[in-house]
Amino acid sequence: MTTTHPNAMSDIEAHGHERSAEGEVQPTIELVTQEGKNKQLGVWLFIAAESVLFASFFAVYLALRHSIPNGPQPKDLFELPLVFVMTAILLTSSFTSVMAVMNMRQLKSSAMKGWLVLTWLLGFSFLLLEIYEFNHYVHMGHTFTSSAFGTAFYSLVGFHGAHVAFGLLWLMTLLLRNARREITPYTAPKVYSFSLYWHFVDLVWVFIFTIVYLMGKVG
Amino acid sequence: MATVAVRAESERKKKSMLWDYLTTVDHKKIAHLYFWTGLFYFLLGGLEALLMRTQLAFPLNTFLTGKSYNEVLTMHGTTMIFLVAMPLLFALMNAVVPLMIGARDLAFPYVNALSYWLYFFGALVMHIGFLTGNVPQGGWTGYMPLSLPEYSGFGMSYYAMGLQLSGLGTLLTGINFVATIVNMRAPGMTYMRMPLFVWTTLIASILIMFAFPPLTAGLFLMIYDQLFGGQVFNVAGGGNVILWQHLFWIFGHPEVYIVVLPAFGIFSEVIPVFSRKRLFGYPAMVVATALIAFFGFMVWVHHMFTVGLGPLANGIFAVMTTIIAVPTGIKIFNWIATMWGGKLRMTTAMHWSVGFIFTFVMGGVTGVMMALPPADYQYHDTYFIVAHFHYTLIGGTVFSIFAGAYYWWPKMFGRLLNETLGKIHFWFFFIGFHMTFFIQHFLGLWGMQRRVYTYLPGQGFDLANLVSTIGAYLMAIGVIVFAINIVYTFVKGKPAPADPWDGRTLEWATKAPVPEYNFARLPLIRGIDALWLEKMAGHKEMPVIEDYHDIHMPNSTVLPFLMSLTLAIAALGFIWKEEFNHAFLYMGIGGIVLTLLVMFFRSVIDDEGYHIPKAEIEREEMKGVSV
Amino acid sequence: MSGESSTFKRPDRREIRSELKVQTTAFAVSIFLTILAFGAVVYAIEQGASQGFAVSFIIALAIVQVAFQAYIWMHLKDKGHGVPQLFFYMAVYVTAMTVIGLMFMSWWSA
């Protein structure tokens, strides 16, 4: 059902490197369809753009982290054990989503769903800890409106928290909609997109625990 | 994937035109939406400009004073950049970029519709202030602390929320075009065979991806400070007003290239066609475009030379800024070299192109002048700056949009705009433009400040201002002629052939009107100027790589409209909670919940599109041959 | 467009095993780097060691960890990720400009 023009095939071979390369290497399930390829690239582009968004909040935070006319200092505020636990939880949830994708590629549907549920639970406990943490800070007098440091802190860390919350809603929706569906080239890109996003959320947290919490103790 | 339904024409419901456009995900129809909305705001922003010029026609005039002038000034700038320049370029990109690369649609048709509706509602939110009496009045740059409620009321909240919505739409458009151009090119369409408009669209989209997030962050912080008690820009709370300027200009300078690179792309399409020569120095053009984008992120401080960041910062950014003049100069020489020795056809589109080269060089030269900090201290906040950026933005972007409109009108609307009216349009606009803005260079050098609603008599500003105002009215006449031309074309114009200009690129290989699937069979691209290559080889049409088959199409959907509507409701709720009553907070939260709900429905409902049957496509294609 | 080719690769046993090893190693490295960063800070506070060194050390660790996660967990190392890699580095470039710009040019410095 292909070629109609006499030179067409030889021309594809000569110039369409990208096409012929795909013919040799079989893609994994999330990249079989054009839609899957688009989704993978689209999420990457979204992540690149979001990096700059977070960078702006980081930059504002770095510029304002000593601007505390009233309210507690970061040294007195942050508790490293709690932050370490949160970090470990989020890192693990990122790893469990890796496991989900590996099982997805092997078409092991129930294993994939199991890992995703685990990811969700870890993410949810991270969110609970963050809510507990923020509540604690508010009681210590470190609020959104207390100082420029306060606004910058909650803008950055809260924005990340909102990403976690959105990710949890997304994952829950995915699990719901795919509860009775098999892994197909139509459903696989959806799971893969989520996992990329979730890794990115974890990646941002690596900088948050370093720049906000650890540097708050020593910087 | 046997689940995708095949729906013949008779099974697809005939929709009313309104519902069709409300739910469409077809890039060609979304192009129409962008075009008409952008044109509407162009008229509105132009009207605002006329109001300002009328006020400034005479010294101590009282036509439009104080607060009203500030409002009109702010809305003119914001409208022209965000609601006119970018959307009209998006209109042209949507209309032709998929055709130029041999794609059947964008990578994400649904997101494309979402982008448009976010822009639509963002623009609406920005203008709601006219009803509630709080119009944005802090300038289009929204400097702090002027944009806080203490100084300019809640007008700037409408500005911030409106920009946030339309900015999100723009960001999604950027991502969409990058994904499309990277992933959806037809076989043989390698990167170095893409038409230059595709290249500039790609690079402008990358700029959008990286430049809009700092603005988004800045606007969030602005909204926090205005409506939620944030302290980022409140000096008493330890805040810093310079942060806004940084965030705004980290966005703002790439934004200049976002609106001017696609303009360069349009001229790079128009000039070769009407010179009957291929574009001179194509690889140099590509590299120059990429370099402009790269350096574009290292120059933002040249908007802030007088802030007092010190000689080191000013020095570094001055050097980077002057460097950008080099790739831009390369482009100018390439366009001239393309025309050199060519068989020129001076169509309306070509008029705009030649007018552009002349005008843009002048804007570029003043740009280099301002790149030098000691000199910039003289020019800063005077009419010299106003003259400079109107030379680049009108001379570059607006001229390109007119050129693109005359050039691609047959592809977009199936008719040819009237050339005689087009030339009248051009000459009125061109002469009016130079009359308005050339003299403003001198007004600035003589010391007239920008953004101020009046001036004293006897300072030597009187005559120059009157000349400038008369020029503005000449431009307005030009635009009215354009409007008449559009109406005339729709009423009296004859259907245009598929390839009225003897075009070179792939979009002219599609049928007139373009079918919704663009290409019945995907073409094979064998070089730069793919269509011209086949014409020279004596072929009537493009070679194809496949036989007729069922074509997969995305379903149209009302969800993008609903998602944008609910976000707009949320935005208004959050503003009104401070402006009127705290109870509006629930409207804000409700809007967010509804948005999430729409997203939920989008996610759980399977939407695999449908197939147009092969028989129908064959029938349509046969029809085309007989015409 | 969906379903244009329905054949896709199911990784074989050997590939699964090696991939599992790589991914688990990345996880172990991430946890290790995190512990190292927290440990360095705790050490610096208790010993009163050079805080400037501690800051640059933990930032370096963060960059290494992010690179690890991006290349392994987010599959940048795999074939066909040229374009995502390109955009990853563009994001790094703009991020660096933004952060450096705001850090050094927002407060008065002689």
CSV table of N, CA, C and O in Angstrom, one decimal, chain B residues 44 47 50 84 100 103 108 121-122 162 171 178 185 217 256 299 370 417 440 443 474 519 543 549:
chain,number,residue,atom,x,y,z
B,44,LEU,N,-9.2,47.8,18.3
B,44,LEU,CA,-9.4,48.4,19.6
B,44,LEU,C,-8.1,49.1,20.1
B,44,LEU,O,-8.1,50.3,20.5
B,47,LEU,N,-7.5,52.2,18.1
B,47,LEU,CA,-8.4,53.2,18.6
B,47,LEU,C,-7.8,53.9,19.9
B,47,LEU,O,-7.8,55.1,20.0
B,50,LEU,N,-5.1,56.2,18.8
B,50,LEU,CA,-5.7,57.4,18.3
B,50,LEU,C,-6.1,58.4,19.4
B,50,LEU,O,-5.9,59.6,19.3
B,84,VAL,N,-2.6,41.2,20.2
B,84,VAL,CA,-2.6,41.4,18.7
B,84,VAL,C,-1.4,40.8,18.0
B,84,VAL,O,-1.6,39.9,17.2
B,100,MET,N,2.9,23.5,5.4
B,100,MET,CA,4.3,23.7,4.9
B,100,MET,C,5.2,22.4,5.2
B,100,MET,O,6.2,22.2,4.5
B,103,ALA,N,1.9,18.1,7.2
B,103,ALA,CA,1.3,17.4,8.3
B,103,ALA,C,-0.2,17.5,8.2
B,103,ALA,O,-0.7,18.4,7.5
B,108,PHE,N,-0.9,18.3,18.9
B,108,PHE,CA,-1.9,18.2,19.9
B,108,PHE,C,-3.1,19.2,19.5
B,108,PHE,O,-3.2,20.3,20.0
B,121,PHE,N,-10.4,34.1,26.6
B,121,PHE,CA,-10.9,34.5,27.9
B,121,PHE,C,-9.9,35.4,28.7
B,121,PHE,O,-10.3,36.2,29.5
B,122,GLY,N,-8.6,35.2,28.4
B,122,GLY,CA,-7.6,36.0,29.1
B,122,GLY,C,-7.8,37.5,28.6
B,122,GLY,O,-7.8,38.4,29.5
B,162,GLY,N,-5.4,38.4,33.5
B,162,GLY,CA,-5.7,38.2,32.0
B,162,GLY,C,-4.4,37.7,31.3
B,162,GLY,O,-4.5,36.8,30.5
B,171,LEU,N,2.0,29.6,26.1
B,171,LEU,CA,3.0,28.6,26.4
B,171,LEU,C,2.6,27.2,25.8
B,171,LEU,O,3.5,26.6,25.2
B,178,VAL,N,6.5,23.3,18.7
B,178,VAL,CA,7.8,22.6,18.7
B,178,VAL,C,7.5,21.1,18.5
B,178,VAL,O,8.2,20.5,17.6
B,185,ARG,N,6.8,16.1,10.6
B,185,ARG,CA,7.2,16.5,9.2
B,185,ARG,C,7.0,15.3,8.3
B,185,ARG,O,7.1,14.1,8.6
B,217,ALA,N,5.9,33.3,36.6
B,217,ALA,CA,6.3,33.4,38.0
B,217,ALA,C,6.1,34.8,38.5
B,217,ALA,O,5.5,35.0,39.6
B,256,VAL,N,10.4,40.1,22.5
B,256,VAL,CA,10.6,40.9,21.3
B,256,VAL,C,10.9,40.0,20.1
B,256,VAL,O,10.4,40.2,19.0
B,299,VAL,N,20.4,39.5,27.4
B,299,VAL,CA,20.4,40.9,27.1
B,299,VAL,C,19.4,41.7,27.9
B,299,VAL,O,19.3,42.9,27.7
B,370,MET,N,20.9,52.6,21.5
B,370,MET,CA,20.4,52.5,22.9
B,370,MET,C,21.1,51.4,23.6
B,370,MET,O,21.0,51.3,24.8
B,417,LEU,N,-7.3,38.9,-1.8
B,417,LEU,CA,-7.6,40.3,-1.5
B,417,LEU,C,-7.3,41.1,-2.7
B,417,LEU,O,-6.5,40.8,-3.5
B,440,GLN,N,9.2,61.4,16.2
B,440,GLN,CA,9.3,61.1,17.6
B,440,GLN,C,10.7,60.9,18.1
B,440,GLN,O,11.1,61.1,19.3
B,443,LEU,N,11.7,64.3,19.0
B,443,LEU,CA,11.0,64.7,20.2
B,443,LEU,C,11.7,64.1,21.4
B,443,LEU,O,11.9,64.8,22.4
B,474,LEU,N,-3.5,59.1,9.4
B,474,LEU,CA,-3.2,58.5,8.1
B,474,LEU,C,-3.1,57.0,8.2
B,474,LEU,O,-3.7,56.2,7.4
B,519,PHE,N,-3.8,16.7,3.4
B,519,PHE,CA,-3.2,16.0,2.3
B,519,PHE,C,-3.9,14.6,2.3
B,519,PHE,O,-3.9,13.9,3.2
B,543,PRO,N,5.1,14.3,-5.6
B,543,PRO,CA,5.1,12.9,-5.5
B,543,PRO,C,4.5,12.5,-4.1
B,543,PRO,O,4.6,13.2,-3.1
B,549,HIS,N,-6.2,6.1,1.7
B,549,HIS,CA,-6.6,5.2,2.8
B,549,HIS,C,-7.5,6.0,3.7
B,549,HIS,O,-7.6,7.2,3.6
